[in-house]
Amino acid sequence: MTIAVIQFGGSNCDRDSVQALESLGFDAELVWHEDGLPEDVDGVVLPGGFSYGDYLRAGAMAARSPIMAEVREAASEGTPVLGICNGAQIGCESSLTPGAFTTNESARFQCEHVHLRVENADTPWTSQYEDGEVVELPIAHGEGRYEISDDRLDELEAEDRILFKYCDEDGNVSPEANPNGSKHSVAGVTGEDDHVAVMMPHPERATLSDLGRTDGQGVLEGFAE
């Protein structure tokens, strides 16, 4: 499989994503957004960073790059797409997934390890875990607070489209375990079809054993599902 990792001006987790994917046996290719999406890709990663300096809103300008129309078309045809951190913001701004990510409740940049509870293990991105399993991944964001209307969030919950929620190490979801104030502690969601997903924590930074933790491997292995 060949996974395209899309580079925008300001992306800075693109090479991390390539290295993590290659460590799991995938072929990963850096693709500059102005060059368009290659025809032979089997998956797409929208990586973290600060595309266009987060001007207007984080992810808003990158979402209007012509390549995102190609990504949406590929997603509609069944190509798996994963947006991570800034890529999650781009994914929401591109309507690949519902809701939006906005300024952290603390109004500060949060860079730390967090615990996540797996809410639905029946998706490509979570099939390597168990329902209710707790994993530890790093976050690094200033605009990671997930926002959506109460009614729409109720729909996502009912449709099992929540991937992860922030929790403590014992799996308890609480305001204290929520690093950014995300509504209902949501850390990741799927699109209308579960082969498209976005998440704020960084699985690619917890994939290589040299980095100390490998809890994120299961997310990236979703490209093989």
Coordinates of N, CA and C in Angstrom, one line a residue:
M1 N 0.8 -1.2 0.0 CA 0.0 0.0 0.0 C 0.9 1.2 0.0
T2 N 0.4 2.3 -0.7 CA 1.1 3.6 -0.7 C 0.2 4.6 -0.1
I3 N 0.7 5.2 1.0 CA 0.0 6.2 1.7 C 0.6 7.6 1.3
A4 N -0.3 8.5 0.9 CA 0.2 9.9 0.6 C 0.0 10.7 1.8
V5 N 1.1 11.4 2.2 CA 1.2 12.3 3.4 C 1.2 13.7 2.8
I6 N 0.1 14.4 2.9 CA 0.0 15.7 2.2 C 0.8 16.8 3.0
Q7 N 1.7 17.5 2.3 CA 2.4 18.6 2.9 C 1.8 20.0 2.5
F8 N 1.5 20.8 3.4 CA 1.1 22.2 3.2 C 2.2 23.1 3.8
G9 N 2.2 24.3 3.4 CA 3.2 25.2 4.0 C 2.9 25.3 5.5
G10 N 3.9 25.0 6.3 CA 3.7 25.0 7.7 C 3.4 23.6 8.3
S11 N 3.3 22.5 7.5 CA 3.2 21.2 8.1 C 4.6 20.9 8.7
N12 N 4.5 20.2 9.9 CA 5.8 19.8 10.5 C 5.8 18.4 11.1
C13 N 4.7 17.7 10.9 CA 4.6 16.3 11.3 C 4.6 15.3 10.2
D14 N 4.8 15.9 9.0 CA 4.7 15.1 7.8 C 5.8 13.9 7.7
R15 N 7.0 14.3 8.1 CA 8.1 13.3 8.0 C 7.9 12.3 9.2
D16 N 7.4 12.8 10.3 CA 7.1 11.8 11.4 C 6.1 10.8 11.0
S17 N 5.1 11.2 10.2 CA 4.1 10.3 9.7 C 4.7 9.3 8.8
V18 N 5.5 9.8 7.9 CA 6.1 8.9 6.9 C 7.0 7.8 7.6
Q19 N 7.8 8.2 8.6 CA 8.6 7.3 9.3 C 7.8 6.3 10.0
A20 N 6.7 6.7 10.7 CA 5.9 5.8 11.5 C 5.2 4.8 10.5
L21 N 4.7 5.3 9.4 CA 4.0 4.4 8.5 C 5.0 3.4 7.9
E22 N 6.2 3.8 7.5 CA 7.2 2.9 7.0 C 7.6 1.9 8.0
S23 N 7.7 2.2 9.3 CA 8.0 1.3 10.3 C 7.0 0.1 10.4
L24 N 5.8 0.4 9.9 CA 4.7 -0.6 10.0 C 4.6 -1.4 8.7
G25 N 5.5 -1.1 7.7 CA 5.5 -1.8 6.5 C 4.8 -1.2 5.3
F26 N 4.3 0.0 5.5 CA 3.6 0.8 4.4 C 4.6 1.5 3.6
D27 N 4.3 1.7 2.3 CA 5.0 2.7 1.5 C 4.4 4.0 1.7
A28 N 5.1 5.0 2.1 CA 4.6 6.4 2.4 C 5.3 7.4 1.5
E29 N 4.5 8.3 1.0 CA 5.1 9.3 0.0 C 4.6 10.7 0.4
L30 N 5.6 11.6 0.5 CA 5.3 13.0 0.8 C 4.8 13.6 -0.5
V31 N 3.6 14.3 -0.4 CA 3.0 14.9 -1.5 C 2.8 16.4 -1.3
W32 N 3.4 17.2 -2.0 CA 3.2 18.7 -1.9 C 1.9 19.0 -2.4
H33 N 1.1 19.8 -1.7 CA -0.3 20.1 -2.0 C -0.5 20.6 -3.4
E34 N 0.4 21.4 -3.9 CA 0.3 22.0 -5.2 C 0.5 21.0 -6.3
D35 N 1.0 19.8 -6.0 CA 1.3 18.8 -7.0 C 0.1 17.9 -7.3
G36 N -0.9 18.0 -6.4 CA -2.1 17.2 -6.6 C -1.9 15.8 -6.0
L37 N -3.0 15.1 -5.9 CA -3.0 13.7 -5.3 C -2.6 12.7 -6.4
P38 N -1.6 11.9 -6.1 CA -1.3 10.9 -7.1 C -2.4 9.9 -7.3
E39 N -2.5 9.3 -8.5 CA -3.6 8.5 -8.8 C -3.5 7.1 -8.2
D40 N -2.3 6.7 -7.8 CA -2.1 5.3 -7.3 C -2.0 5.2 -5.8
V41 N -2.5 6.2 -5.1 CA -2.4 6.1 -3.6 C -3.6 5.2 -3.0
D42 N -3.2 4.6 -1.9 CA -4.2 3.7 -1.3 C -4.7 4.3 0.0
G43 N -4.2 5.4 0.4 CA -4.6 6.1 1.6 C -4.0 7.5 1.7
V44 N -4.6 8.3 2.6 CA -4.1 9.7 2.7 C -4.0 10.0 4.2
V45 N -2.9 10.7 4.6 CA -2.7 11.3 5.9 C -2.6 12.8 5.7
L46 N -3.5 13.5 6.5 CA -3.3 14.9 6.7 C -2.6 15.1 8.0
P47 N -1.3 15.5 7.9 CA -0.5 15.5 9.1 C -0.6 16.8 10.0
G48 N 0.0 16.7 11.1 CA 0.0 17.8 12.0 C 0.9 19.0 11.6
G49 N 0.8 20.1 12.3 CA 1.7 21.2 12.0 C 0.9 22.5 12.2
F50 N 1.3 23.5 11.4 CA 0.6 24.8 11.5 C 0.4 25.3 10.1
S51 N -0.4 24.6 9.3 CA -0.6 25.0 7.9 C -1.0 26.5 7.8
Y52 N -0.2 27.2 6.9 CA -0.5 28.6 6.7 C -0.5 29.4 8.0
G53 N 0.3 28.9 8.9 CA 0.5 29.7 10.2 C -0.8 29.8 11.0
D54 N -1.8 28.9 10.7 CA -3.1 28.9 11.4 C -3.8 30.2 11.3
Y55 N -3.5 31.0 10.2 CA -4.2 32.2 9.9 C -5.7 31.9 9.7
L56 N -6.5 32.9 9.9 CA -8.0 32.8 9.9 C -8.5 31.9 11.0
R57 N -8.4 30.6 10.8 CA -8.7 29.5 11.8 C -7.7 28.4 11.4
A58 N -7.3 27.6 12.4 CA -6.4 26.5 12.2 C -7.1 25.6 11.1
G59 N -6.3 25.3 10.0 CA -6.8 24.4 9.0 C -7.7 25.0 7.9
A60 N -8.1 26.3 8.2 CA -9.1 26.9 7.2 C -8.5 27.1 5.8
M61 N -7.3 27.6 5.8 CA -6.7 27.9 4.5 C -6.3 26.6 3.7
A62 N -5.7 25.7 4.4 CA -5.4 24.4 3.8 C -6.6 23.7 3.3
A63 N -7.7 23.8 4.0 CA -8.9 23.1 3.5 C -9.4 23.6 2.2
R64 N -8.9 24.8 1.8 CA -9.3 25.4 0.5 C -8.3 25.2 -0.6
S65 N -7.3 24.4 -0.3 CA -6.3 24.0 -1.3 C -7.0 23.1 -2.3
P66 N -6.7 23.2 -3.6 CA -7.4 22.3 -4.6 C -7.2 20.8 -4.3
I67 N -6.1 20.5 -3.6 CA -5.9 19.0 -3.4 C -6.9 18.5 -2.5
M68 N -7.5 19.3 -1.6 CA -8.5 18.8 -0.7 C -9.8 18.4 -1.4
A69 N -10.1 19.0 -2.6 CA -11.2 18.5 -3.4 C -10.9 17.1 -3.9
E70 N -9.7 16.8 -4.2 CA -9.2 15.5 -4.7 C -9.3 14.5 -3.5
V71 N -8.9 15.0 -2.3 CA -9.0 14.1 -1.2 C -10.4 13.7 -0.8
R72 N -11.3 14.7 -0.9 CA -12.7 14.4 -0.7 C -13.3 13.4 -1.7
E73 N -12.9 13.6 -2.9 CA -13.4 12.7 -4.0 C -12.8 11.3 -3.7
A74 N -11.5 11.2 -3.4 CA -10.9 9.9 -3.1 C -11.6 9.2 -1.9
A75 N -11.9 10.0 -0.9 CA -12.6 9.5 0.3 C -14.0 9.0 -0.1
S76 N -14.7 9.7 -1.0 CA -16.0 9.2 -1.4 C -16.0 7.9 -2.1
E77 N -14.8 7.6 -2.7 CA -14.7 6.4 -3.4 C -14.1 5.2 -2.6
G78 N -13.9 5.5 -1.3 CA -13.5 4.5 -0.4 C -12.0 4.5 0.1
T79 N -11.3 5.5 -0.3 CA -9.9 5.7 0.1 C -9.8 6.1 1.6
P80 N -9.1 5.4 2.4 CA -9.0 5.8 3.8 C -8.3 7.1 4.0
V81 N -8.8 7.9 4.8 CA -8.2 9.2 5.1 C -8.1 9.4 6.6
L82 N -6.9 9.8 7.1 CA -6.8 10.1 8.5 C -6.2 11.5 8.7
G83 N -6.8 12.3 9.4 CA -6.3 13.7 9.8 C -5.9 13.7 11.2
I84 N -4.7 14.2 11.4 CA -4.0 14.2 12.8 C -3.7 15.6 13.2
C85 N -4.2 16.1 14.3 CA -3.9 17.4 14.9 C -4.3 18.5 13.9
N86 N -3.4 19.2 13.3 CA -3.7 20.2 12.3 C -4.4 19.5 11.1
G87 N -4.1 18.3 10.8 CA -4.8 17.5 9.8 C -6.3 17.3 10.2
A88 N -6.5 17.1 11.5 CA -7.9 17.0 12.0 C -8.7 18.3 11.8
Q89 N -8.0 19.4 12.1 CA -8.6 20.7 11.8 C -9.0 20.9 10.3
I90 N -8.0 20.5 9.5 CA -8.2 20.6 8.0 C -9.4 19.7 7.6
G91 N -9.4 18.5 8.2 CA -10.5 17.5 7.9 C -11.9 18.1 8.2
C92 N -12.0 18.7 9.4 CA -13.3 19.3 9.8 C -13.6 20.5 8.9
E93 N -12.6 21.3 8.6 CA -12.8 22.5 7.8 C -13.2 22.1 6.3
S94 N -12.8 20.9 5.9 CA -13.1 20.4 4.6 C -14.4 19.6 4.5
S95 N -15.1 19.5 5.7 CA -16.3 18.7 5.8 C -16.1 17.2 5.6
L96 N -14.9 16.8 5.8 CA -14.7 15.3 5.8 C -15.3 14.7 7.0
T97 N -15.3 15.5 8.1 CA -15.9 15.0 9.3 C -16.7 16.2 9.9
P98 N -17.6 16.0 10.8 CA -18.4 17.0 11.4 C -17.7 17.7 12.5
G99 N -18.2 18.9 12.9 CA -17.7 19.6 14.0 C -16.5 20.5 13.6
A100 N -15.9 21.1 14.6 CA -14.7 22.0 14.4 C -13.8 21.9 15.7
F101 N -12.6 22.2 15.4 CA -11.6 22.3 16.5 C -11.3 23.8 16.7
T102 N -11.3 24.3 18.0 CA -11.1 25.7 18.3 C -10.2 25.8 19.5
T103 N -10.0 27.1 19.9 CA -9.0 27.4 20.9 C -9.2 26.6 22.2
N104 N -8.1 26.1 22.8 CA -8.2 25.3 24.0 C -8.8 26.1 25.1
E105 N -9.5 25.5 26.0 CA -10.2 26.2 27.1 C -9.2 26.9 27.9
S106 N -8.0 26.5 28.0 CA -6.9 27.1 28.8 C -6.4 28.3 28.1
A107 N -6.7 28.5 26.7 CA -6.1 29.5 25.9 C -4.6 29.4 25.8
R108 N -4.1 28.2 26.1 CA -2.6 27.9 26.0 C -2.4 26.7 25.1
F109 N -1.1 26.7 24.6 CA -0.7 25.5 23.8 C -0.5 24.4 24.8
Q110 N -1.1 23.2 24.5 CA -1.0 22.1 25.4 C 0.0 21.0 24.7
C111 N 1.0 20.7 25.4 CA 2.0 19.7 24.9 C 2.3 18.7 26.1
E112 N 1.7 17.5 26.0 CA 1.8 16.6 27.1 C 1.3 15.2 26.6
H113 N 1.5 14.2 27.4 CA 0.9 12.9 27.1 C -0.5 12.9 27.8
V114 N -1.5 12.2 27.1 CA -2.8 12.1 27.6 C -3.3 10.7 27.5
H115 N -4.3 10.3 28.3 CA -4.9 9.0 28.2 C -6.2 9.1 27.4
L116 N -6.5 8.1 26.6 CA -7.7 8.1 25.7 C -8.4 6.8 25.9
R117 N -9.7 6.8 26.0 CA -10.5 5.6 26.1 C -11.1 5.3 24.7
V118 N -10.9 4.1 24.3 CA -11.5 3.6 23.0 C -13.0 3.5 23.1
E119 N -13.7 4.3 22.3 CA -15.2 4.3 22.4 C -15.8 3.3 21.4
N120 N -15.1 3.0 20.3 CA -15.7 2.1 19.3 C -14.6 1.4 18.7
A121 N -14.4 0.1 19.0 CA -13.3 -0.7 18.5 C -13.7 -1.3 17.1
D122 N -14.8 -1.0 16.6 CA -15.3 -1.6 15.4 C -15.1 -0.6 14.2
T123 N -13.9 0.0 14.1 CA -13.6 0.9 13.0 C -12.2 0.5 12.5
P124 N -11.8 0.8 11.3 CA -10.4 0.5 10.9 C -9.4 1.1 11.8
W125 N -9.6 2.2 12.4 CA -8.6 2.9 13.2 C -8.5 2.4 14.6
T126 N -9.5 1.6 15.0 CA -9.5 1.2 16.4 C -9.6 -0.3 16.5
S127 N -9.6 -1.0 15.4 CA -9.8 -2.5 15.4 C -8.7 -3.2 16.2
Q128 N -7.6 -2.6 16.4 CA -6.5 -3.3 17.1 C -6.6 -3.1 18.6
Y129 N -7.7 -2.4 19.0 CA -7.9 -2.2 20.5 C -9.2 -2.9 20.9
E130 N -9.5 -2.8 22.1 CA -10.8 -3.3 22.7 C -11.6 -2.1 23.1
D131 N -12.9 -2.3 23.0 CA -13.8 -1.2 23.6 C -13.5 -1.0 25.0
G132 N -13.3 0.3 25.4 CA -13.0 0.7 26.7 C -11.5 0.6 27.0
E133 N -10.7 0.2 26.1 CA -9.2 0.1 26.4 C -8.7 1.5 26.5
V134 N -7.7 1.7 27.4 CA -7.0 3.0 27.6 C -5.7 3.0 26.9
V135 N -5.4 4.0 26.1 CA -4.1 4.1 25.5 C -3.5 5.5 25.8
E136 N -2.2 5.6 25.7 CA -1.6 6.9 26.0 C -0.9 7.4 24.7
L137 N -1.3 8.7 24.4 CA -0.7 9.3 23.2 C -0.3 10.8 23.5
P138 N 0.6 11.4 22.8 CA 0.9 12.8 23.1 C 0.0 13.7 22.3
I139 N -0.2 14.9 22.9 CA -0.9 16.0 22.2 C 0.1 17.2 22.1
A140 N -0.2 18.0 21.1 CA 0.6 19.2 20.9 C -0.2 20.2 20.1
H141 N -1.1 21.0 20.8 CA -2.0 21.8 20.0 C -2.4 23.0 20.9
G142 N -2.8 24.1 20.2 CA -3.4 25.3 20.8 C -4.9 25.4 20.5
E143 N -5.3 24.7 19.5 CA -6.7 24.7 19.0 C -7.2 23.3 18.9
G144 N -7.3 22.6 20.0 CA -7.7 21.2 20.0 C -9.1 20.9 20.6
R145 N -9.8 22.0 21.0 CA -11.1 21.8 21.7 C -12.2 21.5 20.6
Y146 N -12.7 20.3 20.7 CA -13.7 19.9 19.7 C -15.1 20.5 20.1
E147 N -15.7 21.1 19.1 CA -17.0 21.8 19.3 C -18.0 21.3 18.2
I148 N -19.2 21.1 18.6 CA -20.3 20.7 17.7 C -21.6 21.0 18.5
S149 N -22.7 21.1 17.8 CA -23.9 21.3 18.5 C -24.3 20.1 19.3
D150 N -25.1 20.3 20.4 CA -25.5 19.2 21.3 C -26.2 18.2 20.5
D151 N -27.2 18.6 19.7 CA -28.0 17.6 18.9 C -27.1 16.8 18.0
R152 N -26.2 17.5 17.3 CA -25.3 16.7 16.3 C -24.4 15.8 17.1
L153 N -23.9 16.2 18.2 CA -23.1 15.3 19.0 C -23.9 14.1 19.5
D154 N -25.1 14.3 19.9 CA -25.9 13.2 20.3 C -26.1 12.2 19.1
E155 N -26.2 12.7 17.9 CA -26.3 11.8 16.8 C -25.0 11.0 16.6
L156 N -23.9 11.7 16.7 CA -22.6 11.0 16.6 C -22.4 9.9 17.6
E157 N -22.8 10.2 18.8 CA -22.8 9.2 19.9 C -23.7 8.0 19.5
A158 N -24.9 8.3 19.1 CA -25.8 7.2 18.7 C -25.3 6.4 17.6
E159 N -24.6 7.0 16.7 CA -24.1 6.3 15.5 C -22.7 5.7 15.7
D160 N -22.2 5.7 16.9 CA -20.9 5.2 17.3 C -19.8 5.7 16.4
R161 N -19.8 7.1 16.2 CA -18.8 7.7 15.4 C -17.7 8.4 16.2
I162 N -17.8 8.2 17.6 CA -16.7 8.7 18.4 C -15.6 7.7 18.5
L163 N -14.4 8.0 18.2 CA -13.3 7.1 18.2 C -12.7 7.0 19.6
F164 N -12.3 8.1 20.2 CA -11.7 8.2 21.5 C -12.3 9.3 22.3
K165 N -12.2 9.2 23.6 CA -12.4 10.3 24.5 C -11.3 10.4 25.5
Y166 N -11.0 11.6 25.9 CA -9.9 11.9 26.9 C -10.4 11.3 28.2
C167 N -9.5 10.6 29.0 CA -9.9 10.0 30.2 C -8.6 10.0 31.1
D168 N -8.8 9.5 32.3 CA -7.6 9.3 33.2 C -7.1 7.9 32.9
E169 N -6.0 7.5 33.6 CA -5.3 6.3 33.4 C -6.2 5.0 33.7
D170 N -7.3 5.3 34.4 CA -8.2 4.2 34.7 C -9.4 4.1 33.8
G171 N -9.4 5.1 32.8 CA -10.5 5.1 31.9 C -11.7 5.9 32.2
N172 N -11.6 6.7 33.3 CA -12.7 7.6 33.7 C -12.7 8.9 33.0
V173 N -13.8 9.2 32.3 CA -13.9 10.4 31.6 C -14.4 11.5 32.5
S174 N -13.6 12.6 32.6 CA -14.0 13.7 33.6 C -13.4 15.0 33.1
P175 N -13.9 16.1 33.5 CA -13.3 17.4 33.2 C -11.8 17.5 33.5
E176 N -11.4 16.9 34.6 CA -10.0 16.9 35.0 C -9.1 16.2 34.0
A177 N -9.6 15.2 33.3 CA -8.8 14.4 32.4 C -8.9 15.0 31.0
N178 N -9.7 16.0 30.8 CA -9.9 16.6 29.5 C -8.9 17.8 29.3
P179 N -7.9 17.7 28.5 CA -6.8 18.7 28.4 C -7.2 20.0 27.8
N180 N -8.2 20.0 27.0 CA -8.5 21.2 26.1 C -9.9 21.7 26.2
G181 N -10.8 21.0 27.0 CA -12.2 21.4 27.1 C -13.1 20.9 25.9
S182 N -12.6 19.9 25.2 CA -13.5 19.3 24.1 C -14.8 18.9 24.6
K183 N -15.8 19.2 23.9 CA -17.2 18.8 24.3 C -17.3 17.3 24.4
H184 N -17.8 16.8 25.6 CA -18.0 15.4 25.9 C -16.6 14.7 25.9
S185 N -15.5 15.5 26.0 CA -14.2 14.9 26.0 C -13.8 14.2 24.7
V186 N -14.4 14.6 23.6 CA -14.1 13.9 22.3 C -12.7 14.2 21.9
A187 N -12.0 13.2 21.5 CA -10.6 13.3 21.0 C -10.5 12.9 19.5
G188 N -11.5 12.2 19.0 CA -11.5 11.8 17.6 C -12.8 11.3 17.1
V189 N -13.1 11.5 15.9 CA -14.4 11.2 15.3 C -14.2 10.6 13.9
T190 N -15.2 9.9 13.4 CA -15.2 9.5 12.0 C -16.1 10.3 11.1
G191 N -16.0 10.2 9.8 CA -16.9 10.8 8.9 C -18.1 10.0 8.8
E192 N -18.9 10.2 7.7 CA -20.1 9.4 7.5 C -19.8 7.9 7.3
D193 N -18.7 7.7 6.7 CA -18.1 6.3 6.6 C -16.9 6.2 7.5
D194 N -16.7 5.1 8.2 CA -15.6 5.1 9.2 C -14.2 4.9 8.6
H195 N -14.1 4.9 7.2 CA -12.7 4.8 6.7 C -12.1 6.3 6.6
V196 N -12.9 7.3 7.0 CA -12.4 8.6 7.2 C -12.5 9.0 8.6
A197 N -11.4 9.5 9.2 CA -11.4 9.9 10.6 C -10.4 11.0 10.9
V198 N -10.7 11.7 11.9 CA -9.8 12.8 12.4 C -9.6 12.6 13.9
M199 N -8.4 13.0 14.4 CA -8.1 12.9 15.8 C -7.1 13.9 16.2
M200 N -7.2 14.5 17.4 CA -6.3 15.5 17.8 C -5.0 14.9 18.4
P201 N -4.9 13.9 19.2 CA -3.7 13.3 19.6 C -2.9 12.7 18.4
H202 N -1.6 12.5 18.7 CA -0.6 12.1 17.6 C -0.3 10.6 17.7
P203 N -0.9 9.7 17.0 CA -0.5 8.3 17.0 C 0.9 8.1 16.4
E204 N 1.3 8.9 15.4 CA 2.6 8.7 14.8 C 3.7 9.0 15.7
R205 N 3.5 9.7 16.8 CA 4.5 10.0 17.8 C 4.6 8.9 18.9
A206 N 3.7 7.9 18.8 CA 3.7 6.8 19.7 C 3.7 5.5 18.9
T207 N 4.5 5.4 17.9 CA 4.5 4.2 17.0 C 5.9 3.5 17.0
L208 N 6.9 4.3 17.0 CA 8.3 3.7 17.0 C 8.7 3.4 18.4
S209 N 9.2 2.2 18.6 CA 9.6 1.7 19.9 C 10.7 2.6 20.5
D210 N 11.5 3.1 19.6 CA 12.6 4.0 20.1 C 12.1 5.2 20.9
L211 N 10.9 5.6 20.6 CA 10.3 6.8 21.3 C 9.7 6.4 22.6
G212 N 9.7 5.1 23.0 CA 9.2 4.8 24.3 C 7.9 4.1 24.4
R213 N 6.9 4.6 23.5 CA 5.6 4.0 23.6 C 5.1 3.6 22.2
T214 N 4.3 2.6 22.1 CA 3.8 2.2 20.7 C 2.3 2.1 20.7
D215 N 1.6 2.8 21.6 CA 0.2 2.8 21.7 C -0.5 3.2 20.4
G216 N 0.2 4.1 19.6 CA -0.4 4.6 18.4 C -0.4 3.7 17.2
Q217 N 0.4 2.6 17.3 CA 0.5 1.7 16.1 C -0.8 1.3 15.6
G218 N -1.7 0.9 16.5 CA -3.0 0.4 16.1 C -3.8 1.3 15.2
V219 N -3.7 2.6 15.5 CA -4.4 3.6 14.6 C -3.9 3.6 13.2
L220 N -2.6 3.7 13.0 CA -2.0 3.7 11.7 C -2.2 2.4 11.0
E221 N -2.3 1.3 11.7 CA -2.5 0.0 11.1 C -3.9 -0.1 10.5
G222 N -4.7 0.9 10.7 CA -6.1 1.0 10.1 C -6.0 1.1 8.6
F223 N -4.9 1.6 8.1 CA -4.8 1.7 6.6 C -4.8 0.3 6.0
A224 N -4.5 -0.7 6.7 CA -4.5 -2.1 6.1 C -5.8 -2.8 6.2
E225 N -6.8 -2.1 7.0 CA -8.1 -2.8 7.2 C -8.9 -2.7 5.9

